[in-house]
JSON list of C-alpha atoms in Angstrom, two decimals:
[
{"chain": "A", "resi": 7, "resn": "VAL", "atom": "CA", "xyz": [-6.24, -4.19, -1.36]},
{"chain": "A", "resi": 8, "resn": "SER", "atom": "CA", "xyz": [-8.08, -7.44, -1.11]},
{"chain": "A", "resi": 9, "resn": "GLY", "atom": "CA", "xyz": [-9.31, -7.49, 2.46]},
{"chain": "A", "resi": 10, "resn": "PHE", "atom": "CA", "xyz": [-12.29, -9.78, 2.02]},
{"chain": "A", "resi": 11, "resn": "ASN", "atom": "CA", "xyz": [-10.76, -12.83, 0.36]},
{"chain": "A", "resi": 12, "resn": "ARG", "atom": "CA", "xyz": [-10.53, -15.64, 2.92]},
{"chain": "A", "resi": 13, "resn": "PHE", "atom": "CA", "xyz": [-7.88, -17.36, 0.78]},
{"chain": "A", "resi": 14, "resn": "ARG", "atom": "CA", "xyz": [-5.61, -14.32, 0.69]},
{"chain": "A", "resi": 15, "resn": "ASN", "atom": "CA", "xyz": [-1.85, -14.66, 0.83]},
{"chain": "A", "resi": 16, "resn": "THR", "atom": "CA", "xyz": [-0.80, -13.55, 4.32]},
{"chain": "A", "resi": 17, "resn": "GLU", "atom": "CA", "xyz": [2.82, -14.67, 3.87]},
{"chain": "A", "resi": 18, "resn": "ALA", "atom": "CA", "xyz": [3.58, -12.48, 0.82]},
{"chain": "A", "resi": 19, "resn": "PRO", "atom": "CA", "xyz": [0.73, -9.96, 0.41]},
{"chain": "A", "resi": 20, "resn": "LEU", "atom": "CA", "xyz": [2.31, -8.09, -2.52]},
{"chain": "A", "resi": 21, "resn": "ASP", "atom": "CA", "xyz": [2.53, -11.33, -4.52]},
{"chain": "A", "resi": 22, "resn": "ASP", "atom": "CA", "xyz": [-1.28, -11.46, -4.60]},
{"chain": "A", "resi": 23, "resn": "PRO", "atom": "CA", "xyz": [-2.43, -9.90, -7.91]},
{"chain": "A", "resi": 24, "resn": "LYS", "atom": "CA", "xyz": [-5.32, -8.18, -6.11]},
{"chain": "A", "resi": 25, "resn": "ASN", "atom": "CA", "xyz": [-2.85, -6.30, -3.92]},
{"chain": "A", "resi": 26, "resn": "HIS", "atom": "CA", "xyz": [-0.50, -5.37, -6.77]},
{"chain": "A", "resi": 27, "resn": "GLN", "atom": "CA", "xyz": [-2.49, -2.17, -7.31]},
{"chain": "A", "resi": 28, "resn": "LEU", "atom": "CA", "xyz": [-0.70, -0.69, -4.29]},
{"chain": "A", "resi": 29, "resn": "VAL", "atom": "CA", "xyz": [2.69, -1.30, -5.93]},
{"chain": "A", "resi": 30, "resn": "VAL", "atom": "CA", "xyz": [1.45, 0.24, -9.19]},
{"chain": "A", "resi": 31, "resn": "PHE", "atom": "CA", "xyz": [0.01, 3.24, -7.32]},
{"chain": "A", "resi": 32, "resn": "MET", "atom": "CA", "xyz": [3.35, 3.88, -5.61]},
{"chain": "A", "resi": 33, "resn": "ASP", "atom": "CA", "xyz": [5.19, 3.51, -8.93]},
{"chain": "A", "resi": 34, "resn": "ILE", "atom": "CA", "xyz": [2.88, 6.12, -10.48]},
{"chain": "A", "resi": 35, "resn": "VAL", "atom": "CA", "xyz": [3.45, 8.49, -7.55]},
{"chain": "A", "resi": 36, "resn": "ASN", "atom": "CA", "xyz": [7.20, 8.00, -7.94]},
{"chain": "A", "resi": 37, "resn": "TYR", "atom": "CA", "xyz": [7.00, 8.75, -11.67]},
{"chain": "A", "resi": 38, "resn": "LEU", "atom": "CA", "xyz": [4.66, 11.78, -11.52]},
{"chain": "A", "resi": 39, "resn": "LYS", "atom": "CA", "xyz": [5.97, 13.20, -8.22]},
{"chain": "A", "resi": 40, "resn": "PRO", "atom": "CA", "xyz": [2.79, 15.11, -7.34]},
{"chain": "A", "resi": 41, "resn": "LYS", "atom": "CA", "xyz": [2.91, 17.73, -4.61]},
{"chain": "A", "resi": 42, "resn": "TYR", "atom": "CA", "xyz": [0.31, 15.84, -2.54]},
{"chain": "A", "resi": 43, "resn": "VAL", "atom": "CA", "xyz": [-0.70, 12.18, -2.35]},
{"chain": "A", "resi": 44, "resn": "LEU", "atom": "CA", "xyz": [-3.94, 11.01, -0.76]},
{"chain": "A", "resi": 45, "resn": "MET", "atom": "CA", "xyz": [-4.76, 7.37, -0.14]},
{"chain": "A", "resi": 46, "resn": "GLU", "atom": "CA", "xyz": [-8.19, 6.15, 0.85]},
{"chain": "A", "resi": 47, "resn": "ASN", "atom": "CA", "xyz": [-8.38, 4.18, 4.10]},
{"chain": "A", "resi": 48, "resn": "VAL", "atom": "CA", "xyz": [-9.41, 0.74, 2.90]},
{"chain": "A", "resi": 49, "resn": "VAL", "atom": "CA", "xyz": [-10.47, -2.22, 5.01]},
{"chain": "A", "resi": 50, "resn": "ASP", "atom": "CA", "xyz": [-7.58, -4.18, 6.54]},
{"chain": "A", "resi": 51, "resn": "ILE", "atom": "CA", "xyz": [-4.68, -2.11, 5.15]},
{"chain": "A", "resi": 52, "resn": "LEU", "atom": "CA", "xyz": [-3.44, -1.69, 8.72]},
{"chain": "A", "resi": 53, "resn": "LYS", "atom": "CA", "xyz": [-4.57, -5.10, 9.99]},
{"chain": "A", "resi": 54, "resn": "PHE", "atom": "CA", "xyz": [-3.88, -7.59, 7.19]},
{"chain": "A", "resi": 55, "resn": "ALA", "atom": "CA", "xyz": [-0.59, -9.51, 7.52]},
{"chain": "A", "resi": 56, "resn": "GLY", "atom": "CA", "xyz": [0.41, -7.54, 10.60]},
{"chain": "A", "resi": 57, "resn": "GLY", "atom": "CA", "xyz": [-0.11, -4.21, 8.86]},
{"chain": "A", "resi": 58, "resn": "PHE", "atom": "CA", "xyz": [2.40, -5.04, 6.12]},
{"chain": "A", "resi": 59, "resn": "LEU", "atom": "CA", "xyz": [0.54, -3.18, 3.36]},
{"chain": "A", "resi": 60, "resn": "GLY", "atom": "CA", "xyz": [0.20, -0.01, 5.43]},
{"chain": "A", "resi": 61, "resn": "ARG", "atom": "CA", "xyz": [3.87, -0.13, 6.39]},
{"chain": "A", "resi": 62, "resn": "TYR", "atom": "CA", "xyz": [4.81, -0.76, 2.76]},
{"chain": "A", "resi": 63, "resn": "ALA", "atom": "CA", "xyz": [2.84, 2.31, 1.62]},
{"chain": "A", "resi": 64, "resn": "MET", "atom": "CA", "xyz": [4.31, 4.51, 4.36]},
{"chain": "A", "resi": 65, "resn": "GLY", "atom": "CA", "xyz": [7.82, 3.28, 3.63]},
{"chain": "A", "resi": 66, "resn": "ARG", "atom": "CA", "xyz": [7.52, 3.95, -0.08]},
{"chain": "A", "resi": 67, "resn": "LEU", "atom": "CA", "xyz": [6.13, 7.46, 0.49]},
{"chain": "A", "resi": 68, "resn": "VAL", "atom": "CA", "xyz": [8.83, 8.35, 3.01]},
{"chain": "A", "resi": 69, "resn": "SER", "atom": "CA", "xyz": [11.53, 6.99, 0.67]},
{"chain": "A", "resi": 70, "resn": "MET", "atom": "CA", "xyz": [10.19, 9.41, -1.98]},
{"chain": "A", "resi": 71, "resn": "ASN", "atom": "CA", "xyz": [10.61, 12.29, 0.52]},
{"chain": "A", "resi": 72, "resn": "TYR", "atom": "CA", "xyz": [6.92, 12.71, 1.32]},
{"chain": "A", "resi": 73, "resn": "GLN", "atom": "CA", "xyz": [5.77, 13.54, 4.82]},
{"chain": "A", "resi": 74, "resn": "ALA", "atom": "CA", "xyz": [3.36, 10.73, 5.64]},
{"chain": "A", "resi": 75, "resn": "ARG", "atom": "CA", "xyz": [1.05, 9.97, 8.53]},
{"chain": "A", "resi": 76, "resn": "LEU", "atom": "CA", "xyz": [-1.87, 7.73, 9.32]}
]
């Protein structure tokens, strides 16, 4: 997640190539279906674009039937 770029895309964070790694990570989790998933707390994931990236990650995990919490 690109939290330090002052030119970052706040309107559509997942359209930024630097943030696409979150989408790929969730796609890998969905494909492999591991028993546990651990995500590192990175700078701004809960602050950037109103917390969009954090909500996106939580939503994807819950939609894959994982229990998720912050």
